[in-house]
mmCIF file of C-alpha atoms in Angstrom:
data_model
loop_
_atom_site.group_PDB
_atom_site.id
_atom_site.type_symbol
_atom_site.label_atom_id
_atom_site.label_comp_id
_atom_site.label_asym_id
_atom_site.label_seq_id
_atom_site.Cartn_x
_atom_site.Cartn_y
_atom_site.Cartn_z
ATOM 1 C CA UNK A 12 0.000 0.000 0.000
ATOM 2 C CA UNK A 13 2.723 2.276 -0.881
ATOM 3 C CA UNK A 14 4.718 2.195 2.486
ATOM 4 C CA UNK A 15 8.060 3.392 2.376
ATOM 5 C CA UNK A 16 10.904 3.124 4.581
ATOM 6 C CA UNK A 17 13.404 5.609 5.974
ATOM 7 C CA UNK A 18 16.378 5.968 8.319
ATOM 8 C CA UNK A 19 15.565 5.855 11.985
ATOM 9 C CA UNK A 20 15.818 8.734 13.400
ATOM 10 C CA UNK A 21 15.052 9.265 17.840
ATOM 11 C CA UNK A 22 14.559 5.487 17.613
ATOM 12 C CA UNK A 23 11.514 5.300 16.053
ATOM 13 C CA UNK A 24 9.637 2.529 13.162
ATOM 14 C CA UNK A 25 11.771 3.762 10.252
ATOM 15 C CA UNK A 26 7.529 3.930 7.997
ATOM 16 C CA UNK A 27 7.451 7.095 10.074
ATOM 17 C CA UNK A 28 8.992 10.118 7.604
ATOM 18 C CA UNK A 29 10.635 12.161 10.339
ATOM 19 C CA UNK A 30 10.257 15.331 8.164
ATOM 20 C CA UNK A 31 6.782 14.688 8.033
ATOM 21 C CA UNK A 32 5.411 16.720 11.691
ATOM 22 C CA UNK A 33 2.485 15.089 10.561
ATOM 23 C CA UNK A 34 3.693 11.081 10.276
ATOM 24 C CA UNK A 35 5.946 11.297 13.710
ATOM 25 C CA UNK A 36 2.806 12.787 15.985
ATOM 26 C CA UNK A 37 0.819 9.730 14.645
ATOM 27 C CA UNK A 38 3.095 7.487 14.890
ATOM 28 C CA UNK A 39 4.451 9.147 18.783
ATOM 29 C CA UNK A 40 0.870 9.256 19.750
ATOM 30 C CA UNK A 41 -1.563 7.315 18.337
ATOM 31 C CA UNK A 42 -0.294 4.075 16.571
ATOM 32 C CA UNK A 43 -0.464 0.928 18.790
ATOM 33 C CA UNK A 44 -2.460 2.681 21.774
ATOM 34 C CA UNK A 45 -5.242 0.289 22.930
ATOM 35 C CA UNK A 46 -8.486 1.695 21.496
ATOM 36 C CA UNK A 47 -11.790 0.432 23.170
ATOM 37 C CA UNK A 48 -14.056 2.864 22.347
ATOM 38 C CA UNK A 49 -16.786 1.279 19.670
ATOM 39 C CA UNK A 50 -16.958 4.520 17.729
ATOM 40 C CA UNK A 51 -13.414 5.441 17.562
ATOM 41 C CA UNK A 52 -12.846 1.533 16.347
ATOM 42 C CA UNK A 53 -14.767 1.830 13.642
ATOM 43 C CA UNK A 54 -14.140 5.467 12.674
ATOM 44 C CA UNK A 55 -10.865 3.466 12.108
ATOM 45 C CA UNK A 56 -11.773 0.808 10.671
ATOM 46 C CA UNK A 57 -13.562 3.323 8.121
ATOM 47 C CA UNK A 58 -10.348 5.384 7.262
ATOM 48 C CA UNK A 59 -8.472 1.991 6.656
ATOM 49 C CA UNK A 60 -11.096 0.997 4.200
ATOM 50 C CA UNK A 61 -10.800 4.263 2.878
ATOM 51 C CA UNK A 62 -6.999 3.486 2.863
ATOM 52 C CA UNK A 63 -7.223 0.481 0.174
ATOM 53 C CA UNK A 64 -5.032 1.191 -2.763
ATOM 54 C CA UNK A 65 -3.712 4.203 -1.422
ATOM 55 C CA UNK A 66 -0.529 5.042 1.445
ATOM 56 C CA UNK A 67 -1.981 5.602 4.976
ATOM 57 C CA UNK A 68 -0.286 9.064 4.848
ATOM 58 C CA UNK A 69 -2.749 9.873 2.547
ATOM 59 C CA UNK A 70 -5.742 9.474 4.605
ATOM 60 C CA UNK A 71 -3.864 11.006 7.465
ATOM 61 C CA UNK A 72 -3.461 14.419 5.594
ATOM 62 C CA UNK A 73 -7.616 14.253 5.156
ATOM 63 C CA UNK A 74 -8.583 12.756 8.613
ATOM 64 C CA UNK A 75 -10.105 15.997 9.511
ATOM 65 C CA UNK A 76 -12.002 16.502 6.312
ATOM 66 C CA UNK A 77 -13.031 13.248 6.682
ATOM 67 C CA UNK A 78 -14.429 14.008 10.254
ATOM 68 C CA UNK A 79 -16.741 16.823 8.762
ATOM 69 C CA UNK A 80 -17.659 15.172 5.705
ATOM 70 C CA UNK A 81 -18.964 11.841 7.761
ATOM 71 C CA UNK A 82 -20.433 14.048 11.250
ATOM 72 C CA UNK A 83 -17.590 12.750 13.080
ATOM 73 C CA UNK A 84 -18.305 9.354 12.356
ATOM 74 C CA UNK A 85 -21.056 9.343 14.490
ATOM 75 C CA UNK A 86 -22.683 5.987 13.473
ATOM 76 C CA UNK A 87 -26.091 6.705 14.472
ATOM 77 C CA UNK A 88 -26.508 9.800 11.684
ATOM 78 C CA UNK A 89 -24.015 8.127 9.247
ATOM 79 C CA UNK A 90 -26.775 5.478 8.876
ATOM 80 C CA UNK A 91 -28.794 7.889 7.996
ATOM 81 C CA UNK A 92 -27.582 9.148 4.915
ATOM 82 C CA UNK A 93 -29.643 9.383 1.940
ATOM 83 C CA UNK A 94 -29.002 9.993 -1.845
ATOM 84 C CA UNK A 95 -27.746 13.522 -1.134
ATOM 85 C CA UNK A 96 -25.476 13.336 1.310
ATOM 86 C CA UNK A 97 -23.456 10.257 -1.232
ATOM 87 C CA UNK A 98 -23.595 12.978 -4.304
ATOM 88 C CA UNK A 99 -22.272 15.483 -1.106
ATOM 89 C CA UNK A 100 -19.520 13.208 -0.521
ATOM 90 C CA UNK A 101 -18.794 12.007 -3.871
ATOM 91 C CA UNK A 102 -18.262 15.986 -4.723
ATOM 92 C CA UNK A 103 -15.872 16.400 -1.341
ATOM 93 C CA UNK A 104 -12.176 17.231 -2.769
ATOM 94 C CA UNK A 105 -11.160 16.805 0.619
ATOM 95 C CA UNK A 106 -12.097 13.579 1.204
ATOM 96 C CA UNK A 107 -11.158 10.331 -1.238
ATOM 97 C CA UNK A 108 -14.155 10.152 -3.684
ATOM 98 C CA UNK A 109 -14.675 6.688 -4.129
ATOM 99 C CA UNK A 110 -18.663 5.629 -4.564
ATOM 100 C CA UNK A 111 -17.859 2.245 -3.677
ATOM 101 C CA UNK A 112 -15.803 3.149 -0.259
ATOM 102 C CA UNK A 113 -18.552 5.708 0.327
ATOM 103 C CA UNK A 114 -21.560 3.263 0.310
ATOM 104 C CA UNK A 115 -19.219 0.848 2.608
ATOM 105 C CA UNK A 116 -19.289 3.600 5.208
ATOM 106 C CA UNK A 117 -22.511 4.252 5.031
ATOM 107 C CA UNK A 118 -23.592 0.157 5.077
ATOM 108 C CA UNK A 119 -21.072 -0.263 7.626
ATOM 109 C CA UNK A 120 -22.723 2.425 9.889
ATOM 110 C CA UNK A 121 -25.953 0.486 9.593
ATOM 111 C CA UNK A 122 -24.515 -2.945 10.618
ATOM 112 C CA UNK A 123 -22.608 -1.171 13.555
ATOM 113 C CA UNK A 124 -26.542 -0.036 14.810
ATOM 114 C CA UNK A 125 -27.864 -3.421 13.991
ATOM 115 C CA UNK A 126 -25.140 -5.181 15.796
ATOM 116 C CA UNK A 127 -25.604 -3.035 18.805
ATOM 117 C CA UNK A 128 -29.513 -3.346 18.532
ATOM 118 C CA UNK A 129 -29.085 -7.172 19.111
ATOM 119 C CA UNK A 130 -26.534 -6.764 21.841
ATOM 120 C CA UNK A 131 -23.292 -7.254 20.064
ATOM 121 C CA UNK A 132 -21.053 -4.773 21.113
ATOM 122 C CA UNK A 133 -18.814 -3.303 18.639
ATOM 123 C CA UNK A 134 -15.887 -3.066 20.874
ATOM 124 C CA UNK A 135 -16.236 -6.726 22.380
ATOM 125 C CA UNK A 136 -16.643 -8.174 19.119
ATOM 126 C CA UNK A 137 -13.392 -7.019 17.584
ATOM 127 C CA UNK A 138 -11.290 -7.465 20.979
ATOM 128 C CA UNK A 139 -12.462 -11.101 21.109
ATOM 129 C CA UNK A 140 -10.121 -11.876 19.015
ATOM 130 C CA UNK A 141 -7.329 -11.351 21.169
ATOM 131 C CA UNK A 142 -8.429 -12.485 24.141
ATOM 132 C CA UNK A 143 -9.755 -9.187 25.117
ATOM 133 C CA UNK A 144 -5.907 -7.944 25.416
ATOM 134 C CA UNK A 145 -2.969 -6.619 22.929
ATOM 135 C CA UNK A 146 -0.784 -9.365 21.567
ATOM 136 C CA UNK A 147 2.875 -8.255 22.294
ATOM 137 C CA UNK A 148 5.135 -8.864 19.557
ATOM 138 C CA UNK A 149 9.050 -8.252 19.624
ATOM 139 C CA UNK A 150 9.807 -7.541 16.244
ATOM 140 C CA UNK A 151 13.866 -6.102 15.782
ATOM 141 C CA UNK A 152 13.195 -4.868 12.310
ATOM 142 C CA UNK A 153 10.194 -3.579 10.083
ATOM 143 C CA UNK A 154 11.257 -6.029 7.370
ATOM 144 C CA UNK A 155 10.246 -8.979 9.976
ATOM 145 C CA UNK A 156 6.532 -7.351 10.544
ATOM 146 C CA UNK A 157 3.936 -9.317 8.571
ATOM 147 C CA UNK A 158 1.381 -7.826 6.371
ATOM 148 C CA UNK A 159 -1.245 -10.210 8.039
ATOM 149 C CA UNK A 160 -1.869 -12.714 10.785
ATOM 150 C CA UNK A 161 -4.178 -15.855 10.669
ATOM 151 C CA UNK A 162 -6.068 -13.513 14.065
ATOM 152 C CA UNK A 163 -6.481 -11.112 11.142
ATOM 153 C CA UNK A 164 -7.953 -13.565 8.199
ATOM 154 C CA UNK A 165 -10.202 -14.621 10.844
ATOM 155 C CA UNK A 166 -11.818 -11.070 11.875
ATOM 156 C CA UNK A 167 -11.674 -10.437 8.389
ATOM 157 C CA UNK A 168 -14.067 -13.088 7.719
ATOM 158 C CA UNK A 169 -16.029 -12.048 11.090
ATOM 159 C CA UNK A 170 -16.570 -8.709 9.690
ATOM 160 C CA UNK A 171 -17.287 -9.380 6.070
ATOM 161 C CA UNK A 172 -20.034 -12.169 7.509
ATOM 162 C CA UNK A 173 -21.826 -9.613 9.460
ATOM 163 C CA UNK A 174 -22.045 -7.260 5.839
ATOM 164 C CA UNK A 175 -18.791 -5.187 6.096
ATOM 165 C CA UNK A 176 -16.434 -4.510 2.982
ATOM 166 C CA UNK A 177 -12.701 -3.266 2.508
ATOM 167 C CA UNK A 178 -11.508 -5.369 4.981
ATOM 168 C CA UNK A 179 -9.794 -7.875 3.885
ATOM 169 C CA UNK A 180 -6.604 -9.703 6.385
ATOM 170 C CA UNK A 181 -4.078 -6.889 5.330
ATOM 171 C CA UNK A 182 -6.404 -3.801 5.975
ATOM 172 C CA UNK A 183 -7.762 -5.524 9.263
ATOM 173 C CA UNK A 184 -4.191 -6.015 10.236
ATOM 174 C CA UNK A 185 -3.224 -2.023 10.005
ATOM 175 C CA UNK A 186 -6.585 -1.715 12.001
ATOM 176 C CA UNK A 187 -5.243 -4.103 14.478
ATOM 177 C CA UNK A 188 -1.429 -2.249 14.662
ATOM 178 C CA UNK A 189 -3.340 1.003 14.411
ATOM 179 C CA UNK A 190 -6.068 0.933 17.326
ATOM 180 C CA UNK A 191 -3.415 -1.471 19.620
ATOM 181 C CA UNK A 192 -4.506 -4.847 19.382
ATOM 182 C CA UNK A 193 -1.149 -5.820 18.283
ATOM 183 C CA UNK A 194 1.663 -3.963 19.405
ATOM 184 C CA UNK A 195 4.152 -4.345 16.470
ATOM 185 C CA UNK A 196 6.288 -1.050 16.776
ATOM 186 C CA UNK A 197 10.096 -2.074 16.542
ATOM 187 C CA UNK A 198 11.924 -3.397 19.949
ATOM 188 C CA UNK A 199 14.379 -0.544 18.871
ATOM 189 C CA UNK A 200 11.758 2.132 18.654
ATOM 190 C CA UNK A 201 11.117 4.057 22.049
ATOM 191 C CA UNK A 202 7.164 3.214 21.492
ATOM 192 C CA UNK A 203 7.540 -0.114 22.455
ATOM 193 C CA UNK A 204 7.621 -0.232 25.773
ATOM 194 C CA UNK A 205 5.555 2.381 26.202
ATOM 195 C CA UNK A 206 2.855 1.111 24.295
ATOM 196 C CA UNK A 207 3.139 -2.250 25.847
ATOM 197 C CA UNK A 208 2.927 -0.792 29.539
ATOM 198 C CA UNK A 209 -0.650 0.750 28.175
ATOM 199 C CA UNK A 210 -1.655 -2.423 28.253
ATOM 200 C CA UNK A 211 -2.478 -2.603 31.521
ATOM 201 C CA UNK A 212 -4.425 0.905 31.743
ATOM 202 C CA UNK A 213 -7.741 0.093 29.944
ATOM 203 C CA UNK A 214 -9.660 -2.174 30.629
ATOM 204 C CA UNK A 215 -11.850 -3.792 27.724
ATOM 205 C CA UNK A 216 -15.024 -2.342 27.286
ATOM 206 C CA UNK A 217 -17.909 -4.160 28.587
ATOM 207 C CA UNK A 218 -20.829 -1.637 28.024
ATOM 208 C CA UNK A 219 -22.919 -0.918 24.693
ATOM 209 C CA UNK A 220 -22.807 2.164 23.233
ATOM 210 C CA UNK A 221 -20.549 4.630 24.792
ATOM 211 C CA UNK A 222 -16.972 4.475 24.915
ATOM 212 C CA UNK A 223 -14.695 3.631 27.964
#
């Protein structure tokens, strides 16, 4: 998907461009952070859908267009999005005009609802496939990181049962690095053992609806 590598610089994953302010806070801040909060999961999951064909930086650069173009990913009025709101999006320069990935968000907002209206949390569904916890890997290099686990072929097929699309095993692995439910930054990169100590900090959400 168009990663590139580059020299590591503060000891960090050498996919993070250190000239790019942009790349580094992500990659300092958010990537491999346990995420338990159902709509932040599948904002996520969105973006990486979004992502398919494309480099992650790109999305990155339009996460905030994104945001306004999709009411914060706020499943509930997603879901509700008619004919106008797709020719609204499909006219968004700011956001990646794709029908296809468009009426995948919008779909996918509907299942979220319907999984939540039979008591399926979002949150518990996807962490179920790690036992609820982050699986800690110890990776010296990027080259060793794999572009998909049999964990992520299996909530693959989990999510594309229950209606979902773009997410086959090597976008639902990003997800996985992304939100934290692998932790697969470098054992060279100072993120690792912070990210693995946040382990412990938050607990799995148990609740529908609402985030922890």
């Amino acid at each position: 998907m168009g990663v590139r590598f580059y020299e590591a610089e503060g000891h960090r994953c050498s996919w993070a461009n250190p000239k790019d302010p942009v790349y580094v806070a992500y990659h300092d801040e958010e990537w491999g952070v346990p995420e338990y909060d159902p709509r932040a999961l599948w904002e996520k999951l969105v973006l990486d859908g979004f992502q398919a064909g494309l480099s992650w930086i790109t999305i990155l650069r339009k996460r905030e267009a994104f945001r306004a173009a999709f009411a914060d990913f706020d499943p509930e009025v997603v879901a509700r999005f008619g004919e106008a709101d797709r020719a609204r999006l499909l006219a968004d320069a700011g956001i990646i005009r794709s029908g296809a990935k468009i009426d995948a968000a919008i779909a996918g907002a509907r299942i979220f609802l319907d999984m939540r209206e039979r008591g399926e949390d979002f949150t518990a569904f996807l962490w179920d496939f790690t036992g609820g916890k982050p699986i800690q890997n110890a990776w010296d290099h990027v080259g060793q990181v794999p572009a998909q686990t049999p964990v992520a072929v299996d909530m693959a097929k989990a999510l594309k049962a229950r209606g979902f699309k773009f997410c086959g095993p090597v976008i639902v692995y990003a997800f996985m690095q992304a939100v934290g439910m692998v932790n697969d930054h470098v054992t060279t990169c100072f993120r690792h053992a912070e990210v693995a100590g946040l382990a412990h900090d938050h607990p799995p959400h148990n609740g529908l609806g609402a985030g922890a």
